[in-house]
Amino acid sequence: MSSEIRVLVVDDDALVRGALTMMLDGADGIRVAGEATDGDEVPALVDAHAPHVVLMDLRMPRVGGLAATKRLRERPDPPEVVVLTTFDSDENVLHALRAGASGFLLKDTPPAQIVEAVQRVAAGDPMLSPAVTRRLMEQAGADSSDRERAREALRELSEREYDVAVAIARGRSNAEIASEAYMSLSTVKAHVSHVLAKLDLENRTQIALLVHDAER
């Protein structure tokens, strides 16, 4: 990836798009490559601008963020997706995360945190806010079959890999896991890669959701 992070902003609210664009364009190393007013515009704009990160609203009139995220993540070498939500009113956030979104942002998130989220996601370290993740996951009950499937999947991991997966579910970054578990950062990254490969998952968010399902 080049040093400049290209972002595609997808939201049907012109005021939200404008605010996000102004804020992100003013951050060092970030450029808004394009704006979309609906999910059906995303594929063409991704082809045209090759963004590293897509900020995706969930509720749009023609093609919502959930469907757009699913379609985008099915493409070869897709950009990372961060969903935008009002949280309390959006019921499809979990579905978007399971579809491959790298994380989520509340629309009233402070600008500095939005910039940080874009930077972290572009670097392959999805933004998981422990407090918001906990609230979100409390709404996502898993039935017994989901729980057993999750537990069976986690049994494929080594003890260290399992510990890393649980730490990810608690919202820990790679650096925090390395410090708390007395491992090098490269070792943590290797464990994360092994967990993703063994469990056939796309990102850390899906690891967190799987651990959550197993613990319900």
PDB file of C-alpha atoms in Angstrom:
ATOM      1  CA  MET A   1       0.000   0.000   0.000  1.00  0.00           C
ATOM      2  CA  SER A   2       1.222   3.507  -0.744  1.00  0.00           C
ATOM      3  CA  SER A   3       1.770   5.974   2.090  1.00  0.00           C
ATOM      4  CA  GLU A   4      -1.483   7.746   1.191  1.00  0.00           C
ATOM      5  CA  ILE A   5      -4.648   6.038   2.413  1.00  0.00           C
ATOM      6  CA  ARG A   6      -7.474   6.362  -0.097  1.00  0.00           C
ATOM      7  CA  VAL A   7     -10.980   6.345   1.360  1.00  0.00           C
ATOM      8  CA  LEU A   8     -14.403   5.968  -0.240  1.00  0.00           C
ATOM      9  CA  VAL A   9     -17.226   7.565   1.765  1.00  0.00           C
ATOM     10  CA  VAL A  10     -20.652   5.945   1.256  1.00  0.00           C
ATOM     11  CA  ASP A  11     -23.679   7.655   2.807  1.00  0.00           C
ATOM     12  CA  ASP A  12     -26.969   8.933   1.454  1.00  0.00           C
ATOM     13  CA  ASP A  13     -26.868  11.959   3.763  1.00  0.00           C
ATOM     14  CA  ALA A  14     -25.035  14.804   2.015  1.00  0.00           C
ATOM     15  CA  LEU A  15     -24.214  16.510   5.311  1.00  0.00           C
ATOM     16  CA  VAL A  16     -22.594  13.343   6.701  1.00  0.00           C
ATOM     17  CA  ARG A  17     -20.615  12.802   3.493  1.00  0.00           C
ATOM     18  CA  GLY A  18     -19.468  16.399   3.478  1.00  0.00           C
ATOM     19  CA  ALA A  19     -18.402  16.350   7.117  1.00  0.00           C
ATOM     20  CA  LEU A  20     -16.500  13.079   6.737  1.00  0.00           C
ATOM     21  CA  THR A  21     -14.814  14.229   3.539  1.00  0.00           C
ATOM     22  CA  MET A  22     -13.732  17.557   5.001  1.00  0.00           C
ATOM     23  CA  MET A  23     -12.402  15.887   8.144  1.00  0.00           C
ATOM     24  CA  LEU A  24     -10.529  13.045   6.429  1.00  0.00           C
ATOM     25  CA  ASP A  25      -9.062  15.221   3.676  1.00  0.00           C
ATOM     26  CA  GLY A  26      -7.632  17.405   6.404  1.00  0.00           C
ATOM     27  CA  ALA A  27      -5.757  14.509   8.013  1.00  0.00           C
ATOM     28  CA  ASP A  28      -2.163  13.761   7.079  1.00  0.00           C
ATOM     29  CA  GLY A  29      -1.759  10.749   4.832  1.00  0.00           C
ATOM     30  CA  ILE A  30      -5.480  10.327   4.060  1.00  0.00           C
ATOM     31  CA  ARG A  31      -7.350  11.338   0.917  1.00  0.00           C
ATOM     32  CA  VAL A  32     -11.034  10.877   0.136  1.00  0.00           C
ATOM     33  CA  ALA A  33     -10.894   9.325  -3.321  1.00  0.00           C
ATOM     34  CA  GLY A  34     -14.632   9.360  -3.906  1.00  0.00           C
ATOM     35  CA  GLU A  35     -18.121   9.644  -2.476  1.00  0.00           C
ATOM     36  CA  ALA A  36     -21.156   7.442  -3.064  1.00  0.00           C
ATOM     37  CA  THR A  37     -24.760   8.255  -2.227  1.00  0.00           C
ATOM     38  CA  ASP A  38     -25.945   4.640  -2.224  1.00  0.00           C
ATOM     39  CA  GLY A  39     -24.615   1.109  -2.067  1.00  0.00           C
ATOM     40  CA  ASP A  40     -25.295   0.437  -5.735  1.00  0.00           C
ATOM     41  CA  GLU A  41     -22.641   3.011  -6.674  1.00  0.00           C
ATOM     42  CA  VAL A  42     -19.869   1.306  -4.703  1.00  0.00           C
ATOM     43  CA  PRO A  43     -18.568  -1.282  -7.231  1.00  0.00           C
ATOM     44  CA  ALA A  44     -17.938   1.278  -9.994  1.00  0.00           C
ATOM     45  CA  LEU A  45     -16.270   3.722  -7.610  1.00  0.00           C
ATOM     46  CA  VAL A  46     -14.056   0.993  -6.159  1.00  0.00           C
ATOM     47  CA  ASP A  47     -13.004   0.065  -9.697  1.00  0.00           C
ATOM     48  CA  ALA A  48     -12.298   3.700 -10.512  1.00  0.00           C
ATOM     49  CA  HIS A  49     -10.463   4.763  -7.363  1.00  0.00           C
ATOM     50  CA  ALA A  50      -9.117   1.562  -5.719  1.00  0.00           C
ATOM     51  CA  PRO A  51      -9.714   2.779  -2.143  1.00  0.00           C
ATOM     52  CA  HIS A  52      -7.974   1.118   0.776  1.00  0.00           C
ATOM     53  CA  VAL A  53     -10.916   1.738   3.129  1.00  0.00           C
ATOM     54  CA  VAL A  54     -14.657   2.152   2.539  1.00  0.00           C
ATOM     55  CA  LEU A  55     -16.729   3.947   5.166  1.00  0.00           C
ATOM     56  CA  MET A  56     -20.129   2.333   4.626  1.00  0.00           C
ATOM     57  CA  ASP A  57     -23.454   3.610   5.909  1.00  0.00           C
ATOM     58  CA  LEU A  58     -25.930   0.824   6.654  1.00  0.00           C
ATOM     59  CA  ARG A  59     -29.232   2.442   5.842  1.00  0.00           C
ATOM     60  CA  MET A  60     -29.541   3.646   2.251  1.00  0.00           C
ATOM     61  CA  PRO A  61     -32.609   3.690  -0.016  1.00  0.00           C
ATOM     62  CA  ARG A  62     -31.621   1.404  -2.904  1.00  0.00           C
ATOM     63  CA  VAL A  63     -28.814  -0.902  -1.767  1.00  0.00           C
ATOM     64  CA  GLY A  64     -28.059  -0.870   1.939  1.00  0.00           C
ATOM     65  CA  GLY A  65     -24.653  -1.186   3.507  1.00  0.00           C
ATOM     66  CA  LEU A  66     -25.131  -4.830   4.466  1.00  0.00           C
ATOM     67  CA  ALA A  67     -25.711  -5.977   0.879  1.00  0.00           C
ATOM     68  CA  ALA A  68     -23.028  -3.654  -0.445  1.00  0.00           C
ATOM     69  CA  THR A  69     -20.497  -4.984   2.078  1.00  0.00           C
ATOM     70  CA  LYS A  70     -21.246  -8.597   1.197  1.00  0.00           C
ATOM     71  CA  ARG A  71     -20.813  -7.910  -2.511  1.00  0.00           C
ATOM     72  CA  LEU A  72     -17.639  -5.930  -1.947  1.00  0.00           C
ATOM     73  CA  ARG A  73     -15.982  -8.542   0.256  1.00  0.00           C
ATOM     74  CA  GLU A  74     -16.651 -11.226  -2.358  1.00  0.00           C
ATOM     75  CA  ARG A  75     -14.423  -9.406  -4.849  1.00  0.00           C
ATOM     76  CA  PRO A  76     -10.749 -10.304  -5.289  1.00  0.00           C
ATOM     77  CA  ASP A  77      -8.497  -8.208  -3.046  1.00  0.00           C
ATOM     78  CA  PRO A  78     -11.335  -6.043  -1.694  1.00  0.00           C
ATOM     79  CA  PRO A  79     -10.812  -2.863   0.339  1.00  0.00           C
ATOM     80  CA  GLU A  80     -11.448  -2.909   4.065  1.00  0.00           C
ATOM     81  CA  VAL A  81     -14.968  -1.894   5.089  1.00  0.00           C
ATOM     82  CA  VAL A  82     -15.912   0.050   8.191  1.00  0.00           C
ATOM     83  CA  VAL A  83     -19.640   0.404   8.746  1.00  0.00           C
ATOM     84  CA  LEU A  84     -21.165   3.678   9.896  1.00  0.00           C
ATOM     85  CA  THR A  85     -24.087   3.418  12.275  1.00  0.00           C
ATOM     86  CA  THR A  86     -26.262   5.281  14.732  1.00  0.00           C
ATOM     87  CA  PHE A  87     -25.984   2.035  16.739  1.00  0.00           C
ATOM     88  CA  ASP A  88     -29.273   1.981  18.616  1.00  0.00           C
ATOM     89  CA  SER A  89     -31.365   2.133  15.444  1.00  0.00           C
ATOM     90  CA  ASP A  90     -29.266  -0.109  13.200  1.00  0.00           C
ATOM     91  CA  GLU A  91     -30.026  -3.812  13.619  1.00  0.00           C
ATOM     92  CA  ASN A  92     -27.767  -5.068  10.832  1.00  0.00           C
ATOM     93  CA  VAL A  93     -24.387  -4.080  12.281  1.00  0.00           C
ATOM     94  CA  LEU A  94     -23.590  -7.628  13.384  1.00  0.00           C
ATOM     95  CA  HIS A  95     -24.569  -9.000   9.990  1.00  0.00           C
ATOM     96  CA  ALA A  96     -22.227  -6.515   8.333  1.00  0.00           C
ATOM     97  CA  LEU A  97     -19.379  -7.548  10.629  1.00  0.00           C
ATOM     98  CA  ARG A  98     -20.017 -11.214   9.906  1.00  0.00           C
ATOM     99  CA  ALA A  99     -20.045 -10.367   6.202  1.00  0.00           C
ATOM    100  CA  GLY A 100     -16.472  -9.162   6.454  1.00  0.00           C
ATOM    101  CA  ALA A 101     -16.541  -5.556   7.628  1.00  0.00           C
ATOM    102  CA  SER A 102     -13.426  -4.695   9.605  1.00  0.00           C
ATOM    103  CA  GLY A 103     -15.251  -2.755  12.268  1.00  0.00           C
ATOM    104  CA  PHE A 104     -17.758  -0.030  12.870  1.00  0.00           C
ATOM    105  CA  LEU A 105     -17.951   3.623  13.810  1.00  0.00           C
ATOM    106  CA  LEU A 106     -20.744   5.529  15.472  1.00  0.00           C
ATOM    107  CA  LYS A 107     -21.710   8.568  13.463  1.00  0.00           C
ATOM    108  CA  ASP A 108     -21.045  10.786  16.473  1.00  0.00           C
ATOM    109  CA  THR A 109     -17.512   9.416  16.963  1.00  0.00           C
ATOM    110  CA  PRO A 110     -14.999  12.238  17.594  1.00  0.00           C
ATOM    111  CA  PRO A 111     -13.035  13.171  14.448  1.00  0.00           C
ATOM    112  CA  ALA A 112      -9.661  12.085  15.856  1.00  0.00           C
ATOM    113  CA  GLN A 113     -11.012   8.598  16.526  1.00  0.00           C
ATOM    114  CA  ILE A 114     -12.446   8.317  13.015  1.00  0.00           C
ATOM    115  CA  VAL A 115      -9.050   9.232  11.579  1.00  0.00           C
ATOM    116  CA  GLU A 116      -7.389   6.688  13.868  1.00  0.00           C
ATOM    117  CA  ALA A 117      -9.888   4.014  12.811  1.00  0.00           C
ATOM    118  CA  VAL A 118      -9.148   4.606   9.119  1.00  0.00           C
ATOM    119  CA  GLN A 119      -5.407   4.449   9.759  1.00  0.00           C
ATOM    120  CA  ARG A 120      -5.627   1.268  11.831  1.00  0.00           C
ATOM    121  CA  VAL A 121      -7.956  -0.526   9.449  1.00  0.00           C
ATOM    122  CA  ALA A 122      -5.796   0.384   6.463  1.00  0.00           C
ATOM    123  CA  ALA A 123      -2.814  -1.093   8.334  1.00  0.00           C
ATOM    124  CA  GLY A 124      -4.681  -4.370   8.875  1.00  0.00           C
ATOM    125  CA  ASP A 125      -5.578  -3.774  12.514  1.00  0.00           C
ATOM    126  CA  PRO A 126      -9.366  -3.275  12.606  1.00  0.00           C
ATOM    127  CA  MET A 127     -10.731  -0.764  15.074  1.00  0.00           C
ATOM    128  CA  LEU A 128     -12.578  -2.545  17.851  1.00  0.00           C
ATOM    129  CA  SER A 129     -13.704  -0.263  20.635  1.00  0.00           C
ATOM    130  CA  PRO A 130     -14.075  -2.543  23.689  1.00  0.00           C
ATOM    131  CA  ALA A 131     -16.966  -0.574  25.191  1.00  0.00           C
ATOM    132  CA  VAL A 132     -19.014  -0.374  22.002  1.00  0.00           C
ATOM    133  CA  THR A 133     -18.117  -3.941  20.999  1.00  0.00           C
ATOM    134  CA  ARG A 134     -19.362  -5.177  24.354  1.00  0.00           C
ATOM    135  CA  ARG A 135     -22.672  -3.326  23.948  1.00  0.00           C
ATOM    136  CA  LEU A 136     -23.054  -4.623  20.414  1.00  0.00           C
ATOM    137  CA  MET A 137     -22.293  -8.222  21.320  1.00  0.00           C
ATOM    138  CA  GLU A 138     -24.729  -8.170  24.227  1.00  0.00           C
ATOM    139  CA  GLN A 139     -27.464  -7.748  21.622  1.00  0.00           C
ATOM    140  CA  ALA A 140     -26.282 -10.717  19.591  1.00  0.00           C
ATOM    141  CA  GLY A 141     -27.432 -13.859  21.325  1.00  0.00           C
ATOM    142  CA  ALA A 142     -26.209 -17.106  19.814  1.00  0.00           C
ATOM    143  CA  ASP A 143     -28.471 -20.180  19.841  1.00  0.00           C
ATOM    144  CA  SER A 144     -27.185 -23.553  20.986  1.00  0.00           C
ATOM    145  CA  SER A 145     -26.206 -24.721  17.492  1.00  0.00           C
ATOM    146  CA  ASP A 146     -24.238 -21.513  16.827  1.00  0.00           C
ATOM    147  CA  ARG A 147     -22.567 -21.843  20.196  1.00  0.00           C
ATOM    148  CA  GLU A 148     -21.499 -25.445  19.615  1.00  0.00           C
ATOM    149  CA  ARG A 149     -20.225 -24.687  16.098  1.00  0.00           C
ATOM    150  CA  ALA A 150     -18.157 -21.835  17.502  1.00  0.00           C
ATOM    151  CA  ARG A 151     -16.739 -23.977  20.286  1.00  0.00           C
ATOM    152  CA  GLU A 152     -15.896 -26.766  17.866  1.00  0.00           C
ATOM    153  CA  ALA A 153     -14.083 -24.325  15.602  1.00  0.00           C
ATOM    154  CA  LEU A 154     -12.058 -22.887  18.473  1.00  0.00           C
ATOM    155  CA  ARG A 155     -10.916 -26.399  19.454  1.00  0.00           C
ATOM    156  CA  GLU A 156      -8.838 -26.373  16.263  1.00  0.00           C
ATOM    157  CA  LEU A 157      -6.577 -23.732  17.775  1.00  0.00           C
ATOM    158  CA  SER A 158      -3.471 -24.271  19.854  1.00  0.00           C
ATOM    159  CA  GLU A 159      -3.490 -22.958  23.423  1.00  0.00           C
ATOM    160  CA  ARG A 160      -1.559 -19.840  22.442  1.00  0.00           C
ATOM    161  CA  GLU A 161      -3.751 -19.234  19.384  1.00  0.00           C
ATOM    162  CA  TYR A 162      -6.845 -19.556  21.547  1.00  0.00           C
ATOM    163  CA  ASP A 163      -5.455 -17.047  24.048  1.00  0.00           C
ATOM    164  CA  VAL A 164      -4.798 -14.599  21.219  1.00  0.00           C
ATOM    165  CA  ALA A 165      -8.326 -15.102  19.857  1.00  0.00           C
ATOM    166  CA  VAL A 166      -9.834 -14.366  23.273  1.00  0.00           C
ATOM    167  CA  ALA A 167      -7.671 -11.271  23.645  1.00  0.00           C
ATOM    168  CA  ILE A 168      -8.878 -10.032  20.253  1.00  0.00           C
ATOM    169  CA  ALA A 169     -12.458 -10.563  21.420  1.00  0.00           C
ATOM    170  CA  ARG A 170     -11.673  -8.376  24.415  1.00  0.00           C
ATOM    171  CA  GLY A 171     -10.648  -5.570  22.072  1.00  0.00           C
ATOM    172  CA  ARG A 172      -6.896  -5.850  22.540  1.00  0.00           C
ATOM    173  CA  SER A 173      -4.543  -4.613  19.822  1.00  0.00           C
ATOM    174  CA  ASN A 174      -1.561  -6.682  18.696  1.00  0.00           C
ATOM    175  CA  ALA A 175       0.752  -4.511  20.765  1.00  0.00           C
ATOM    176  CA  GLU A 176      -1.394  -4.935  23.880  1.00  0.00           C
ATOM    177  CA  ILE A 177      -1.546  -8.711  23.384  1.00  0.00           C
ATOM    178  CA  ALA A 178       2.228  -8.856  22.988  1.00  0.00           C
ATOM    179  CA  SER A 179       2.746  -6.905  26.210  1.00  0.00           C
ATOM    180  CA  GLU A 180       0.198  -8.818  28.271  1.00  0.00           C
ATOM    181  CA  ALA A 181       1.205 -12.285  27.012  1.00  0.00           C
ATOM    182  CA  TYR A 182       4.975 -11.621  26.978  1.00  0.00           C
ATOM    183  CA  MET A 183       5.268 -12.335  23.259  1.00  0.00           C
ATOM    184  CA  SER A 184       6.974 -10.425  20.502  1.00  0.00           C
ATOM    185  CA  LEU A 185       4.788  -8.415  18.148  1.00  0.00           C
ATOM    186  CA  SER A 186       5.829 -10.634  15.228  1.00  0.00           C
ATOM    187  CA  THR A 187       4.770 -13.737  17.187  1.00  0.00           C
ATOM    188  CA  VAL A 188       1.365 -12.222  17.902  1.00  0.00           C
ATOM    189  CA  LYS A 189       0.905 -11.362  14.230  1.00  0.00           C
ATOM    190  CA  ALA A 190       1.836 -14.928  13.288  1.00  0.00           C
ATOM    191  CA  HIS A 191      -0.716 -16.319  15.740  1.00  0.00           C
ATOM    192  CA  VAL A 192      -3.405 -14.017  14.341  1.00  0.00           C
ATOM    193  CA  SER A 193      -2.614 -15.210  10.801  1.00  0.00           C
ATOM    194  CA  HIS A 194      -2.814 -18.845  11.929  1.00  0.00           C
ATOM    195  CA  VAL A 195      -6.163 -18.261  13.646  1.00  0.00           C
ATOM    196  CA  LEU A 196      -7.621 -16.622  10.536  1.00  0.00           C
ATOM    197  CA  ALA A 197      -6.368 -19.449   8.314  1.00  0.00           C
ATOM    198  CA  LYS A 198      -7.494 -22.296  10.586  1.00  0.00           C
ATOM    199  CA  LEU A 199     -10.960 -20.846  11.135  1.00  0.00           C
ATOM    200  CA  ASP A 200     -11.400 -19.606   7.544  1.00  0.00           C
ATOM    201  CA  LEU A 201     -12.140 -16.067   8.709  1.00  0.00           C
ATOM    202  CA  GLU A 202     -11.381 -12.758   7.021  1.00  0.00           C
ATOM    203  CA  ASN A 203     -10.482 -10.446   9.882  1.00  0.00           C
ATOM    204  CA  ARG A 204     -10.155  -9.861  13.610  1.00  0.00           C
ATOM    205  CA  THR A 205     -13.756  -8.783  13.979  1.00  0.00           C
ATOM    206  CA  GLN A 206     -14.962 -12.204  12.880  1.00  0.00           C
ATOM    207  CA  ILE A 207     -12.582 -13.799  15.382  1.00  0.00           C
ATOM    208  CA  ALA A 208     -14.152 -11.684  18.121  1.00  0.00           C
ATOM    209  CA  LEU A 209     -17.672 -12.656  17.068  1.00  0.00           C
ATOM    210  CA  LEU A 210     -16.773 -16.360  17.011  1.00  0.00           C
ATOM    211  CA  VAL A 211     -15.324 -16.204  20.521  1.00  0.00           C
ATOM    212  CA  HIS A 212     -18.427 -14.342  21.648  1.00  0.00           C
ATOM    213  CA  ASP A 213     -20.700 -17.018  20.183  1.00  0.00           C
ATOM    214  CA  ALA A 214     -18.711 -19.729  21.967  1.00  0.00           C
ATOM    215  CA  GLU A 215     -19.020 -17.978  25.305  1.00  0.00           C
ATOM    216  CA  ARG A 216     -22.772 -17.318  25.171  1.00  0.00           C
TER     217      ARG A 216
END
